[in-house]
PDB file of C-alpha atoms in Angstrom:
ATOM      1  CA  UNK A 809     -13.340  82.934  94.556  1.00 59.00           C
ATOM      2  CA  UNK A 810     -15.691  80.495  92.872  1.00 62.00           C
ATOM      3  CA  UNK A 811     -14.160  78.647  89.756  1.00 65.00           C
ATOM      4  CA  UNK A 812     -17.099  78.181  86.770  1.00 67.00           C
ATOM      5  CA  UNK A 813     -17.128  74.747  85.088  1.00 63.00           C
ATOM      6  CA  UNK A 814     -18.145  74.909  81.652  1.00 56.00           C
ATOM      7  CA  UNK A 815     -20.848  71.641  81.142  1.00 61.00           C
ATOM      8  CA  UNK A 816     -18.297  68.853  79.012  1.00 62.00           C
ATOM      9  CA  UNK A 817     -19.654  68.683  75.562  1.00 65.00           C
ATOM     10  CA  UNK A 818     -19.334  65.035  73.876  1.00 68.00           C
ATOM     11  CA  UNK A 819     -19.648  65.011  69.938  1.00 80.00           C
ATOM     12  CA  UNK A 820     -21.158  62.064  68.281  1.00 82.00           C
ATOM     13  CA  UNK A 821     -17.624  60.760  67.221  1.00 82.00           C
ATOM     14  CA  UNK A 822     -16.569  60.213  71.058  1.00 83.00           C
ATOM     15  CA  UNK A 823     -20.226  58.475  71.920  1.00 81.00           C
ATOM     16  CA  UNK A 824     -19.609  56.257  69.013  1.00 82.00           C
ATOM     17  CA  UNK A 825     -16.608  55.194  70.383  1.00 84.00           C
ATOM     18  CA  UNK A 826     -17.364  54.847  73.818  1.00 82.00           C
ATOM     19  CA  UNK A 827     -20.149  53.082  73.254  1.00 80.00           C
ATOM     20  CA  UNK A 828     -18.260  50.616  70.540  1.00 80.00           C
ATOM     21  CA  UNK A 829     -15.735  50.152  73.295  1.00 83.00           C
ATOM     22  CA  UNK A 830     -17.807  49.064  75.756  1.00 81.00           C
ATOM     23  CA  UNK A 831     -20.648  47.750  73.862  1.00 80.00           C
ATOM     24  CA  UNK A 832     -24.245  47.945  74.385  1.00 81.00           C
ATOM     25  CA  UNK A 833     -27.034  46.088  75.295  1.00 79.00           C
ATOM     26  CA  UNK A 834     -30.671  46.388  73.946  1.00 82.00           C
ATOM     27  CA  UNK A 835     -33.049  43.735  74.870  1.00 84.00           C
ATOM     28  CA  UNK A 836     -36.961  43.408  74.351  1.00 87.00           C
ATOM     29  CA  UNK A 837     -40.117  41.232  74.375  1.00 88.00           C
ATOM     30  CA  UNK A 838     -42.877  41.918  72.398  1.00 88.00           C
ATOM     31  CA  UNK A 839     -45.595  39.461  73.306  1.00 90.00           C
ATOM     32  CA  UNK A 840     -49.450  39.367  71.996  1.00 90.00           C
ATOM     33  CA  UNK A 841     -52.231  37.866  73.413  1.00 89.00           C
ATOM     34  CA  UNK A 842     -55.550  37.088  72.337  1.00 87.00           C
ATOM     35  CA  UNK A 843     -58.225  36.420  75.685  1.00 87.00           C
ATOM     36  CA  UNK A 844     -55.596  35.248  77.765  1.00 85.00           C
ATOM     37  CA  UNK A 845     -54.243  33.209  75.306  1.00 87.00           C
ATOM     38  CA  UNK A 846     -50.360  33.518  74.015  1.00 86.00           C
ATOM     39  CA  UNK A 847     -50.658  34.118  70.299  1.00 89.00           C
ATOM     40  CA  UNK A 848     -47.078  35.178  69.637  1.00 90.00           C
ATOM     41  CA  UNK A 849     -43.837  35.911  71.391  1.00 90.00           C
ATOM     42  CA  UNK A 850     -41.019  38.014  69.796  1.00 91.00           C
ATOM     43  CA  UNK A 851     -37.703  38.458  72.109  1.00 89.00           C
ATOM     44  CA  UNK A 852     -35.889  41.090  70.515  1.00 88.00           C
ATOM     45  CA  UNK A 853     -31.980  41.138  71.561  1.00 85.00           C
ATOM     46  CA  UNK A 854     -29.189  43.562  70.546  1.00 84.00           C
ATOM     47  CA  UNK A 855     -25.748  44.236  70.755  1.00 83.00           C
ATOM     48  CA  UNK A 856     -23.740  47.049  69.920  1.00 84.00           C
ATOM     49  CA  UNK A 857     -20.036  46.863  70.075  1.00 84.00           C
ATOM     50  CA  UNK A 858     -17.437  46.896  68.075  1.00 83.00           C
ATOM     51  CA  UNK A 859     -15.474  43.666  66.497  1.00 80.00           C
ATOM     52  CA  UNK A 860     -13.083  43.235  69.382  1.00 84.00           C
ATOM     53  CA  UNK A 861     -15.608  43.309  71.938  1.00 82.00           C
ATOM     54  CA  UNK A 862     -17.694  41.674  70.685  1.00 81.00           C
ATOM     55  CA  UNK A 863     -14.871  39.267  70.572  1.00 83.00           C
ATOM     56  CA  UNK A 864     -14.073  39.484  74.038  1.00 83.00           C
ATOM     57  CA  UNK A 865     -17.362  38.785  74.681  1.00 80.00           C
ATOM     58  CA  UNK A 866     -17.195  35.491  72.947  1.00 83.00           C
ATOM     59  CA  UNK A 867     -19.549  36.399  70.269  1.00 80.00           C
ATOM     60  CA  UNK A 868     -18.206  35.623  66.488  1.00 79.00           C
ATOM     61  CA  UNK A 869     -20.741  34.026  64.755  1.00 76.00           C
ATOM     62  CA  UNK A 870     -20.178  36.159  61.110  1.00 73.00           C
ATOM     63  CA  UNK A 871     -16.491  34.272  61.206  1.00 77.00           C
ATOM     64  CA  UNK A 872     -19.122  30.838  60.561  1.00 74.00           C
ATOM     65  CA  UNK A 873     -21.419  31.752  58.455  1.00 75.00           C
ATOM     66  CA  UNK A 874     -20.832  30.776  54.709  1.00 72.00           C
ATOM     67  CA  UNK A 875     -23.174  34.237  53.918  1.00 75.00           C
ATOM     68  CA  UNK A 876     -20.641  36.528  55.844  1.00 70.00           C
ATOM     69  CA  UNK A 877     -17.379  34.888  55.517  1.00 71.00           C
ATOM     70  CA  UNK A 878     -15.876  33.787  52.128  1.00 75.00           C
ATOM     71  CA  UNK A 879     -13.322  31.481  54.720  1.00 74.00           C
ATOM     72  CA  UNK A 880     -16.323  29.729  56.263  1.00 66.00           C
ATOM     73  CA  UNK A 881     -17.780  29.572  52.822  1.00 67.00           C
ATOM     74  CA  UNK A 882     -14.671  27.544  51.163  1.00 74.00           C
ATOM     75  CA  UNK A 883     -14.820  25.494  54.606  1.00 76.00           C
ATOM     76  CA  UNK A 884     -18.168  24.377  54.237  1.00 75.00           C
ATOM     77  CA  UNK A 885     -17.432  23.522  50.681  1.00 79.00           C
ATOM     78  CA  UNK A 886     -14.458  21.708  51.767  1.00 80.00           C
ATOM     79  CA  UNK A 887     -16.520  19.893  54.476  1.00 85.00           C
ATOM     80  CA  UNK A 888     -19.454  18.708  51.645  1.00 87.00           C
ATOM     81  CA  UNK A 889     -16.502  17.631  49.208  1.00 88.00           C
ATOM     82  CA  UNK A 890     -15.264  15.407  51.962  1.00 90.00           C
ATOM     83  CA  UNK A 891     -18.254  14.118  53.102  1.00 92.00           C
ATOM     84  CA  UNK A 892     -19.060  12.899  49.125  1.00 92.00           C
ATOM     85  CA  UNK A 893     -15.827  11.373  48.855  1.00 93.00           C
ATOM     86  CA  UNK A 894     -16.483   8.951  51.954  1.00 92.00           C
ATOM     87  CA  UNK A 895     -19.936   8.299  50.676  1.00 91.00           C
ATOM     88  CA  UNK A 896     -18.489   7.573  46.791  1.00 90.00           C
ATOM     89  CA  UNK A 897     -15.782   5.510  48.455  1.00 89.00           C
ATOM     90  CA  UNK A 898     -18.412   3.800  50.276  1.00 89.00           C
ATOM     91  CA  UNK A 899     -20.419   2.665  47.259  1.00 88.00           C
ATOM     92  CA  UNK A 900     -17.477   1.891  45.444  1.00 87.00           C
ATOM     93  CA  UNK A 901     -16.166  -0.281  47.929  1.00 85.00           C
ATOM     94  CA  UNK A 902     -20.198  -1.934  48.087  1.00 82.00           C
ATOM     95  CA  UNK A 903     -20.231  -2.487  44.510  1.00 79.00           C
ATOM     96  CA  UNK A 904     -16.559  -3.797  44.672  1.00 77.00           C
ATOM     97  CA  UNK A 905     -17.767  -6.388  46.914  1.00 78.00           C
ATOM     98  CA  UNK A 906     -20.654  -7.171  44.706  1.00 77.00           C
ATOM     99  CA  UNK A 907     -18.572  -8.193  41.731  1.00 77.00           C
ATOM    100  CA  UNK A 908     -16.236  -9.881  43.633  1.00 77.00           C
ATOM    101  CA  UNK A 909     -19.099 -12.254  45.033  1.00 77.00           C
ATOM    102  CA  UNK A 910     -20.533 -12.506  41.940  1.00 76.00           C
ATOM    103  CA  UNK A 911     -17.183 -14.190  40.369  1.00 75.00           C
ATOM    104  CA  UNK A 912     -16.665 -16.688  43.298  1.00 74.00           C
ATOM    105  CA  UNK A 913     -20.761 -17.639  42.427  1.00 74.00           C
ATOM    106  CA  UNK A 914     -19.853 -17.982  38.411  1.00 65.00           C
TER     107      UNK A 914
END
């Protein structure tokens, strides 16, 4: 006797998921040209996933940028404090030098 399968039914919930899981790719070009000649080229790229694969797939790039990430925000403000220390230090040390030059002249 025959056994009837029933078609499987996926809900949006398990499509999400699957598709988070494994991620997605969606890539395009959108070029336009004017009598042969290249006016303008727009390469369209994206991907779906969720945070840990897009992880995996060594993609991270809102963990850097001061916009996204109030971490990489107080490092970049860390990183601009230390730079203007050196350069203060620098002239300091400069103008230091002058006045000690100027003494042995005097």
């Amino acid at each position: 006797m025959p056994q009837n399968y029933a078609p499987a039914t996926t809900n949006l919930a398990d499509l999400l998921e699957r598709v988070l899981d494994k991620g997605i790719v969606i890539a395009g070009d959108i070029k336009i040209d004017l009598l042969d000649i290249e006016l303008l080229t727009i390469r369209l790229r994206l991907f779906i996933a969720s945070v840990d694969t897009a992880r995996r797939a060594g993609i991270d790039w809102w963990e850097t940028d001061p916009a996204l990430s109030s971490r990489a925000a107080h490092d970049a403000l860390a990183q601009e404090n230390a730079r203007l220390r050196e350069r203060l230090d620098a002239l300091e040390g400069a103008e230091d030098d002058a006045e000690e030059e100027a003494e042995e002249e005097a």
